[in-house]
Amino acid sequence: EYLPDEADEPLVVAFDPQKMPILFMSLSGPMGPAQLREIGRTQIKPAIERIVGVASADISGGLKRQIQVQIDPVKLNAHNLSTDAVISALRRENLQVPGGKIEEQETEFSIRTLSEYTSVEDIAKTVIGYRQGSPIYIRNIANVRDTYETLTRVVRNNRKPGVLLLISKNSKANTVQVADRVMKSLPGIVNRAPEGVKIGVIFNQADFIRQSISNLSSTSVQAFFLAALVLLFFLQNIRASIIVALSIPISIIVTFSVLDLAGLTLNMMSMAGLALAVGMLVDNSIVVLENIYRHRYEGEAIMESSDAGTREVATAITASTLTTISVFFPVLFVPGIAGVLFNDMAVTICFSLFCALLVSLTLIPLLSSRFLRVEARQEGSGPRKQGIIHSGLRRFTALYSS
């Protein structure tokens, strides 16, 4: 209702990030822009679209051929014709229609009539009407020119005119696998193209995904060792440090399994969510292990310590995890492009935190009951002494209490 009366009905198209191009490639060569675009359209584009997983290969840039029928209004009026009559005649004559079929024993052949235009002369000879028994041709009222579309964008490669190829994958295809297949096929495609034609890669989404996976791997390794060092610094127990550090890779592996069952793929947003959640995967495990450590130090058996220590903090860490998940969960219901973009990241964070909670309540007590070694406090001995850090903390607590 806010549009002008003469405006057409607006076209609404749903945006799908899965349909965005995964590869931007440049096509260059010694030939002119028109010939280069024609090579891309007739040779490069069909070869790429035959690759498994590729949905389409669009071409941009170069000079696109265009047949222009430039009508002379004076001649058109002199022959008592209208522009609609010219358009209708061109549409009527430039058609491929079925011509029937031929049956030969058990074989059936379809026949089609070759009635499409093949040259400019065919268009010029099109009959659009009759006057006093004489045919009126297109050439009598218009000039037919074989030219190019008006340039609205310019594509250059290394400061020379070129053509841009935009390659999109099928919605269910894997981005990295499709990109790898295209890259492996390029040498063969270039060899079949005219001499001098080159194809360069401007953007490859698979590189960003690999970089994200590499960053996640390095972040996980760093988190593994840093968590172990911090726990070793405070607990001064190598086994306890290793047990907690193991929760990071195990939580990530379980998260991958859950993502696969949910039908999610590894893309830039899901990898970003996993990288963001890595720092929180170890929190619950630290709380559980510290409580088990305390029970064991107080003299309880290791099996009872693992059970009691986990049960005491289970409600607290579950509430803490659900509180964090509740921050990201509403992102799933955000409308518009923001919800589409951040949906995978929010789901990944929620899944990873839930898996970390599951690991802390199951695997950490199990490993602690089998491998944790803590000397119980002797009767009559004071608080556990574990170095400068704990001595400083006790002094600070005493100062605060006074």
Tab-separated table of C-alpha atoms in Angstrom:
chain	number	residue	atom	x	y	z
A	1	GLU	CA	0.000	0.000	0.000
A	2	TYR	CA	3.041	2.270	0.276
A	3	LEU	CA	4.034	1.779	-3.390
A	4	PRO	CA	2.908	4.055	-6.231
A	5	ASP	CA	-0.208	2.978	-8.157
A	6	GLU	CA	1.783	2.317	-11.328
A	7	ALA	CA	4.245	0.006	-9.521
A	8	ASP	CA	4.100	-3.719	-10.261
A	9	GLU	CA	3.538	-6.377	-7.610
A	10	PRO	CA	6.815	-6.756	-5.630
A	11	LEU	CA	8.728	-9.992	-6.040
A	12	VAL	CA	9.730	-11.631	-2.750
A	13	VAL	CA	12.523	-14.205	-2.885
A	14	ALA	CA	13.563	-16.289	0.146
A	15	PHE	CA	17.276	-15.976	0.892
A	16	ASP	CA	19.140	-19.244	1.384
A	17	PRO	CA	22.858	-19.115	2.327
A	18	GLN	CA	23.210	-22.657	0.934
A	19	LYS	CA	22.609	-21.232	-2.560
A	20	MET	CA	25.406	-18.682	-2.353
A	21	PRO	CA	28.345	-19.324	-4.736
A	22	ILE	CA	31.167	-21.352	-3.212
A	23	LEU	CA	33.689	-20.456	-5.923
A	24	PHE	CA	34.443	-17.188	-7.707
A	25	MET	CA	36.662	-17.837	-10.732
A	26	SER	CA	38.071	-15.579	-13.440
A	27	LEU	CA	38.291	-16.505	-17.119
A	28	SER	CA	40.892	-14.666	-19.186
A	29	GLY	CA	42.613	-15.069	-22.528
A	30	PRO	CA	44.056	-13.259	-25.566
A	31	MET	CA	40.697	-13.055	-27.356
A	32	GLY	CA	38.155	-10.246	-27.095
A	33	PRO	CA	35.456	-9.933	-24.391
A	34	ALA	CA	32.678	-11.231	-26.654
A	35	GLN	CA	34.578	-14.342	-27.740
A	36	LEU	CA	35.793	-14.943	-24.188
A	37	ARG	CA	32.237	-14.886	-22.855
A	38	GLU	CA	31.113	-17.224	-25.643
A	39	ILE	CA	33.902	-19.686	-24.725
A	40	GLY	CA	32.792	-19.551	-21.112
A	41	ARG	CA	29.140	-20.090	-22.052
A	42	THR	CA	29.627	-22.926	-24.554
A	43	GLN	CA	32.670	-24.778	-23.163
A	44	ILE	CA	33.605	-23.872	-19.584
A	45	LYS	CA	30.105	-23.560	-18.073
A	46	PRO	CA	28.750	-26.964	-19.330
A	47	ALA	CA	31.953	-28.751	-18.279
A	48	ILE	CA	31.742	-27.375	-14.726
A	49	GLU	CA	28.010	-28.047	-14.379
A	50	ARG	CA	28.605	-31.742	-15.186
A	51	ILE	CA	30.742	-32.111	-12.042
A	52	VAL	CA	28.996	-34.009	-9.239
A	53	GLY	CA	27.567	-31.639	-6.619
A	54	VAL	CA	27.598	-28.497	-8.781
A	55	ALA	CA	24.158	-26.895	-9.139
A	56	SER	CA	24.981	-24.073	-11.544
A	57	ALA	CA	27.782	-22.023	-13.045
A	58	ASP	CA	26.775	-18.453	-13.843
A	59	ILE	CA	28.735	-16.114	-16.111
A	60	SER	CA	29.196	-12.401	-15.579
A	61	GLY	CA	31.167	-9.858	-17.570
A	62	GLY	CA	32.333	-9.776	-21.159
A	63	LEU	CA	30.117	-8.752	-24.056
A	64	LYS	CA	26.810	-10.575	-24.446
A	65	ARG	CA	25.491	-10.917	-27.971
A	66	GLN	CA	22.198	-9.167	-28.658
A	67	ILE	CA	20.086	-8.990	-31.803
A	68	GLN	CA	18.410	-5.581	-31.982
A	69	VAL	CA	15.361	-4.857	-34.138
A	70	GLN	CA	15.382	-1.066	-34.477
A	71	ILE	CA	11.905	-0.096	-35.678
A	72	ASP	CA	11.429	3.040	-37.778
A	73	PRO	CA	8.193	4.607	-36.441
A	74	VAL	CA	7.530	6.496	-39.707
A	75	LYS	CA	7.701	3.324	-41.832
A	76	LEU	CA	5.713	1.406	-39.229
A	77	ASN	CA	2.929	3.995	-39.348
A	78	ALA	CA	3.038	4.111	-43.156
A	79	HIS	CA	2.314	0.378	-43.296
A	80	ASN	CA	-0.460	0.770	-40.709
A	81	LEU	CA	1.219	-1.630	-38.278
A	82	SER	CA	1.893	-1.585	-34.540
A	83	THR	CA	4.859	-2.555	-32.392
A	84	ASP	CA	2.807	-5.385	-30.864
A	85	ALA	CA	2.338	-6.871	-34.322
A	86	VAL	CA	6.113	-6.962	-34.828
A	87	ILE	CA	6.689	-8.586	-31.424
A	88	SER	CA	3.969	-11.187	-32.039
A	89	ALA	CA	5.418	-12.083	-35.439
A	90	LEU	CA	8.899	-12.573	-34.023
A	91	ARG	CA	7.607	-14.775	-31.214
A	92	ARG	CA	5.439	-16.786	-33.586
A	93	GLU	CA	8.206	-17.515	-36.058
A	94	ASN	CA	10.994	-18.244	-33.546
A	95	LEU	CA	9.616	-21.482	-32.080
A	96	GLN	CA	10.491	-25.141	-31.954
A	97	VAL	CA	7.330	-27.226	-32.137
A	98	PRO	CA	6.879	-31.016	-32.184
A	99	GLY	CA	6.542	-32.453	-35.684
A	100	GLY	CA	5.061	-35.795	-34.728
A	101	LYS	CA	6.670	-39.193	-34.405
A	102	ILE	CA	7.870	-42.093	-36.491
A	103	GLU	CA	7.401	-45.663	-35.308
A	104	GLU	CA	9.709	-48.367	-36.599
A	105	GLN	CA	8.986	-51.781	-35.133
A	106	GLU	CA	9.654	-51.365	-31.382
A	107	THR	CA	11.419	-48.004	-31.710
A	108	GLU	CA	9.727	-44.610	-31.653
A	109	PHE	CA	11.438	-41.465	-32.985
A	110	SER	CA	10.287	-37.958	-32.079
A	111	ILE	CA	10.354	-35.292	-34.801
A	112	ARG	CA	10.857	-31.607	-34.228
A	113	THR	CA	10.669	-28.748	-36.701
A	114	LEU	CA	13.725	-26.499	-37.026
A	115	SER	CA	11.939	-23.159	-37.120
A	116	GLU	CA	14.178	-21.039	-34.842
A	117	TYR	CA	16.170	-18.155	-36.261
A	118	THR	CA	19.755	-18.988	-37.187
A	119	SER	CA	20.902	-15.685	-38.723
A	120	VAL	CA	20.081	-12.003	-38.909
A	121	GLU	CA	18.807	-12.479	-42.463
A	122	ASP	CA	16.156	-14.911	-41.185
A	123	ILE	CA	14.845	-12.238	-38.828
A	124	ALA	CA	14.849	-9.583	-41.550
A	125	LYS	CA	12.798	-11.871	-43.843
A	126	THR	CA	10.070	-12.457	-41.247
A	127	VAL	CA	6.613	-11.598	-42.590
A	128	ILE	CA	4.581	-9.452	-40.214
A	129	GLY	CA	1.575	-8.766	-42.452
A	130	TYR	CA	0.216	-8.203	-45.931
A	131	ARG	CA	-0.746	-5.106	-47.850
A	132	GLN	CA	-2.700	-5.419	-51.088
A	133	GLY	CA	-1.567	-9.020	-51.340
A	134	SER	CA	2.137	-8.204	-50.921
A	135	PRO	CA	4.029	-9.414	-47.810
A	136	ILE	CA	5.514	-6.883	-45.411
A	137	TYR	CA	8.876	-7.961	-43.992
A	138	ILE	CA	10.736	-6.859	-40.899
A	139	ARG	CA	13.366	-5.279	-43.120
A	140	ASN	CA	10.699	-2.974	-44.595
A	141	ILE	CA	10.015	-1.246	-41.292
A	142	ALA	CA	13.148	-1.864	-39.164
A	143	ASN	CA	16.899	-2.352	-39.170
A	144	VAL	CA	18.161	-5.652	-37.736
A	145	ARG	CA	21.576	-5.407	-36.108
A	146	ASP	CA	23.818	-8.096	-34.652
A	147	THR	CA	25.449	-6.279	-31.731
A	148	TYR	CA	26.040	-6.530	-27.969
A	149	GLU	CA	24.149	-5.586	-24.824
A	150	THR	CA	24.909	-2.277	-23.177
A	151	LEU	CA	27.640	-2.736	-20.570
A	152	THR	CA	26.383	-2.361	-17.002
A	153	ARG	CA	29.394	-3.950	-15.263
A	154	VAL	CA	33.055	-4.412	-16.083
A	155	VAL	CA	35.061	-7.478	-15.033
A	156	ARG	CA	38.851	-7.246	-15.150
A	157	ASN	CA	41.522	-9.788	-14.335
A	158	ASN	CA	45.024	-8.372	-13.795
A	159	ARG	CA	43.836	-5.093	-15.387
A	160	LYS	CA	42.628	-6.899	-18.505
A	161	PRO	CA	39.017	-7.581	-19.554
A	162	GLY	CA	37.830	-10.938	-18.272
A	163	VAL	CA	34.798	-13.037	-17.392
A	164	LEU	CA	33.619	-14.011	-13.908
A	165	LEU	CA	32.355	-17.533	-13.139
A	166	LEU	CA	30.084	-17.987	-10.095
A	167	ILE	CA	29.793	-21.654	-9.088
A	168	SER	CA	27.046	-22.827	-6.710
A	169	LYS	CA	26.618	-26.259	-5.143
A	170	ASN	CA	23.559	-28.388	-4.514
A	171	SER	CA	21.875	-27.684	-1.188
A	172	LYS	CA	22.785	-31.117	0.245
A	173	ALA	CA	26.299	-31.322	-1.212
A	174	ASN	CA	29.434	-30.829	0.869
A	175	THR	CA	31.156	-27.518	0.129
A	176	VAL	CA	34.726	-28.769	0.525
A	177	GLN	CA	34.165	-31.890	-1.565
A	178	VAL	CA	32.473	-29.989	-4.395
A	179	ALA	CA	35.186	-27.318	-4.419
A	180	ASP	CA	37.893	-30.000	-4.514
A	181	ARG	CA	36.209	-31.753	-7.447
A	182	VAL	CA	36.011	-28.486	-9.371
A	183	MET	CA	39.660	-27.654	-8.667
A	184	LYS	CA	40.781	-31.131	-9.804
A	185	SER	CA	38.772	-30.791	-13.032
A	186	LEU	CA	40.184	-27.381	-13.989
A	187	PRO	CA	43.382	-28.608	-15.733
A	188	GLY	CA	41.366	-30.879	-18.024
A	189	ILE	CA	38.838	-28.136	-18.769
A	190	VAL	CA	41.597	-25.662	-19.612
A	191	ASN	CA	43.328	-28.183	-21.906
A	192	ARG	CA	40.121	-28.581	-23.944
A	193	ALA	CA	39.617	-24.806	-24.218
A	194	PRO	CA	41.246	-22.674	-26.948
A	195	GLU	CA	44.921	-21.874	-26.532
A	196	GLY	CA	45.684	-19.055	-24.130
A	197	VAL	CA	42.537	-19.408	-22.007
A	198	LYS	CA	43.276	-19.307	-18.269
A	199	ILE	CA	41.051	-19.915	-15.251
A	200	GLY	CA	41.994	-18.324	-11.932
A	201	VAL	CA	40.439	-18.717	-8.485
A	202	ILE	CA	39.347	-15.485	-6.817
A	203	PHE	CA	37.443	-16.919	-3.861
A	204	ASN	CA	37.154	-20.476	-2.555
A	205	GLN	CA	34.836	-21.029	0.405
A	206	ALA	CA	36.518	-24.377	1.102
A	207	ASP	CA	39.696	-22.511	2.101
A	208	PHE	CA	37.819	-20.629	4.828
A	209	ILE	CA	36.257	-23.850	6.112
A	210	ARG	CA	39.664	-25.544	6.236
A	211	GLN	CA	41.090	-22.516	8.009
A	212	SER	CA	38.256	-22.629	10.545
A	213	ILE	CA	38.892	-26.322	11.182
A	214	SER	CA	42.607	-25.616	11.553
A	215	ASN	CA	41.881	-22.787	14.004
A	216	LEU	CA	39.537	-25.051	15.951
A	217	SER	CA	42.188	-27.775	16.095
A	218	SER	CA	44.891	-25.400	17.300
A	219	THR	CA	42.479	-23.818	19.811
A	220	SER	CA	41.538	-27.253	21.156
A	221	VAL	CA	45.179	-28.283	21.529
A	222	GLN	CA	46.037	-25.022	23.276
A	223	ALA	CA	43.004	-25.330	25.548
A	224	PHE	CA	43.978	-28.927	26.357
A	225	PHE	CA	47.487	-28.018	27.504
A	226	LEU	CA	46.542	-24.732	29.188
A	227	ALA	CA	43.743	-26.388	31.162
A	228	ALA	CA	46.119	-29.145	32.222
A	229	LEU	CA	48.785	-26.628	33.276
A	230	VAL	CA	46.344	-24.478	35.251
A	231	LEU	CA	44.923	-27.492	37.065
A	232	LEU	CA	48.407	-28.817	37.710
A	233	PHE	CA	49.378	-25.426	39.103
A	234	PHE	CA	46.491	-25.403	41.576
A	235	LEU	CA	45.937	-29.101	42.369
A	236	GLN	CA	49.521	-30.253	41.900
A	237	ASN	CA	48.183	-33.564	40.655
A	238	ILE	CA	49.140	-34.719	37.148
A	239	ARG	CA	46.378	-37.317	36.911
A	240	ALA	CA	43.664	-34.803	37.826
A	241	SER	CA	44.977	-32.381	35.209
A	242	ILE	CA	44.935	-35.002	32.457
A	243	ILE	CA	41.429	-36.201	33.379
A	244	VAL	CA	39.956	-32.707	33.078
A	245	ALA	CA	41.935	-31.868	29.930
A	246	LEU	CA	40.544	-35.000	28.237
A	247	SER	CA	37.021	-33.581	28.521
A	248	ILE	CA	37.787	-31.032	25.774
A	249	PRO	CA	38.530	-33.368	22.829
A	250	ILE	CA	35.934	-35.895	23.970
A	251	SER	CA	33.237	-33.196	24.190
A	252	ILE	CA	34.153	-31.967	20.689
A	253	ILE	CA	33.976	-35.493	19.239
A	254	VAL	CA	30.576	-36.095	20.858
A	255	THR	CA	29.401	-32.726	19.518
A	256	PHE	CA	30.423	-33.724	15.984
A	257	SER	CA	28.352	-36.895	16.327
A	258	VAL	CA	25.303	-34.978	17.532
A	259	LEU	CA	25.660	-32.428	14.705
A	260	ASP	CA	25.796	-35.248	12.183
A	261	LEU	CA	22.652	-36.842	13.627
A	262	ALA	CA	20.929	-33.433	13.464
A	263	GLY	CA	21.824	-33.105	9.779
A	264	LEU	CA	24.125	-30.095	10.258
A	265	THR	CA	27.334	-29.663	8.289
A	266	LEU	CA	30.645	-28.059	9.144
A	267	ASN	CA	30.493	-24.537	7.755
A	268	MET	CA	31.893	-21.183	8.777
A	269	MET	CA	29.107	-20.443	11.274
A	270	SER	CA	29.049	-23.861	12.954
A	271	MET	CA	32.850	-23.850	13.234
A	272	ALA	CA	32.721	-20.357	14.736
A	273	GLY	CA	30.197	-21.576	17.309
A	274	LEU	CA	32.360	-24.559	18.215
A	275	ALA	CA	35.457	-22.373	18.547
A	276	LEU	CA	33.486	-20.044	20.819
A	277	ALA	CA	32.304	-22.934	23.000
A	278	VAL	CA	35.728	-24.584	23.420
A	279	GLY	CA	36.578	-22.304	26.330
A	280	MET	CA	33.433	-23.375	28.207
A	281	LEU	CA	33.714	-27.128	27.657
A	282	VAL	CA	36.054	-27.658	30.612
A	283	ASP	CA	34.202	-25.578	33.231
A	284	ASN	CA	31.803	-28.274	34.461
A	285	SER	CA	34.532	-30.910	34.503
A	286	ILE	CA	36.713	-28.721	36.743
A	287	VAL	CA	33.893	-28.265	39.252
A	288	VAL	CA	33.121	-31.994	39.366
A	289	LEU	CA	36.763	-33.065	39.655
A	290	GLU	CA	37.545	-30.535	42.384
A	291	ASN	CA	34.620	-31.783	44.465
A	292	ILE	CA	35.684	-35.419	43.961
A	293	TYR	CA	39.224	-34.393	44.897
A	294	ARG	CA	37.928	-32.774	48.127
A	295	HIS	CA	35.904	-35.834	49.145
A	296	ARG	CA	38.859	-38.085	48.564
A	297	TYR	CA	41.156	-35.799	50.532
A	298	GLU	CA	38.676	-35.873	53.427
A	299	GLY	CA	39.230	-39.634	53.687
A	300	GLU	CA	36.388	-41.182	51.686
A	301	ALA	CA	37.066	-44.125	49.371
A	302	ILE	CA	37.680	-43.210	45.754
A	303	MET	CA	34.460	-44.846	44.516
A	304	GLU	CA	32.347	-43.099	47.155
A	305	SER	CA	34.189	-39.832	46.503
A	306	SER	CA	33.407	-40.009	42.782
A	307	ASP	CA	29.737	-40.720	43.424
A	308	ALA	CA	29.152	-38.222	46.236
A	309	GLY	CA	31.290	-35.500	44.660
A	310	THR	CA	29.355	-35.690	41.386
A	311	ARG	CA	25.911	-35.830	42.999
A	312	GLU	CA	26.594	-32.779	45.157
A	313	VAL	CA	27.362	-30.458	42.224
A	314	ALA	CA	25.194	-32.088	39.520
A	315	THR	CA	22.255	-29.749	40.095
A	316	ALA	CA	24.468	-26.666	40.253
A	317	ILE	CA	26.415	-27.320	37.041
A	318	THR	CA	23.227	-28.385	35.228
A	319	ALA	CA	21.562	-25.094	36.179
A	320	SER	CA	24.688	-23.179	35.150
A	321	THR	CA	24.826	-24.919	31.761
A	322	LEU	CA	21.117	-24.415	31.095
A	323	THR	CA	21.527	-20.731	31.942
A	324	THR	CA	24.248	-20.391	29.309
A	325	ILE	CA	22.232	-22.387	26.747
A	326	SER	CA	19.205	-20.169	27.380
A	327	VAL	CA	21.250	-17.198	26.149
A	328	PHE	CA	21.886	-18.778	22.725
A	329	PHE	CA	18.706	-20.838	22.302
A	330	PRO	CA	16.424	-17.848	21.437
A	331	VAL	CA	18.656	-17.153	18.412
A	332	LEU	CA	16.923	-20.121	16.733
A	333	PHE	CA	13.701	-18.083	16.660
A	334	VAL	CA	15.181	-14.829	15.335
A	335	PRO	CA	13.395	-13.982	12.060
A	336	GLY	CA	14.970	-12.723	8.859
A	337	ILE	CA	18.489	-12.995	7.541
A	338	ALA	CA	20.051	-12.765	11.016
A	339	GLY	CA	18.253	-15.922	12.124
A	340	VAL	CA	19.288	-17.784	8.967
A	341	LEU	CA	22.939	-16.811	9.339
A	342	PHE	CA	23.354	-17.484	13.076
A	343	ASN	CA	21.134	-20.567	13.360
A	344	ASP	CA	24.000	-23.057	12.884
A	345	MET	CA	26.242	-21.221	15.338
A	346	ALA	CA	23.575	-21.178	18.080
A	347	VAL	CA	22.731	-24.870	17.577
A	348	THR	CA	26.413	-25.826	17.705
A	349	ILE	CA	27.012	-23.919	20.947
A	350	CYS	CA	23.947	-25.453	22.600
A	351	PHE	CA	24.905	-28.965	21.516
A	352	SER	CA	28.530	-28.577	22.612
A	353	LEU	CA	27.583	-27.254	26.063
A	354	PHE	CA	25.099	-30.081	26.547
A	355	CYS	CA	27.740	-32.638	25.513
A	356	ALA	CA	30.244	-31.044	27.921
A	357	LEU	CA	27.686	-31.352	30.730
A	358	LEU	CA	27.119	-34.992	29.826
A	359	VAL	CA	30.870	-35.679	29.847
A	360	SER	CA	31.355	-33.986	33.222
A	361	LEU	CA	28.574	-36.025	34.842
A	362	THR	CA	29.565	-39.394	33.367
A	363	LEU	CA	33.109	-39.623	32.057
A	364	ILE	CA	34.861	-37.481	34.685
A	365	PRO	CA	33.554	-39.554	37.655
A	366	LEU	CA	34.431	-42.757	35.798
A	367	LEU	CA	38.006	-41.676	35.054
A	368	SER	CA	38.409	-40.295	38.566
A	369	SER	CA	37.319	-43.564	40.165
A	370	ARG	CA	39.860	-45.474	38.071
A	371	PHE	CA	42.882	-43.224	37.729
A	372	LEU	CA	42.747	-40.398	40.311
A	373	ARG	CA	45.274	-40.809	43.114
A	374	VAL	CA	44.887	-38.531	46.162
A	375	GLU	CA	46.346	-39.119	49.600
A	376	ALA	CA	43.688	-38.877	52.280
A	377	ARG	CA	44.266	-36.378	55.088
A	378	GLN	CA	45.718	-37.991	58.188
A	379	GLU	CA	43.830	-37.761	61.463
A	380	GLY	CA	44.724	-34.605	63.320
A	381	SER	CA	46.473	-32.958	60.406
A	382	GLY	CA	45.553	-29.442	59.319
A	383	PRO	CA	44.268	-28.252	55.980
A	384	ARG	CA	45.925	-29.642	52.888
A	385	LYS	CA	49.124	-27.927	52.008
A	386	GLN	CA	49.704	-27.473	48.340
A	387	GLY	CA	52.181	-24.665	47.967
A	388	ILE	CA	52.290	-20.937	47.673
A	389	ILE	CA	48.949	-20.533	45.877
A	390	HIS	CA	46.884	-22.198	48.585
A	391	SER	CA	48.867	-20.517	51.350
A	392	GLY	CA	48.157	-17.149	49.766
A	393	LEU	CA	44.476	-17.952	49.380
A	394	ARG	CA	44.226	-19.015	53.036
A	395	ARG	CA	45.901	-15.791	54.182
A	396	PHE	CA	43.529	-13.756	52.003
A	397	THR	CA	40.513	-15.627	53.454
A	398	ALA	CA	41.745	-15.049	56.990
A	399	LEU	CA	42.306	-11.337	56.262
A	400	TYR	CA	38.843	-11.027	54.766
A	401	SER	CA	37.261	-12.811	57.760
A	402	SER	CA	38.962	-10.514	60.261
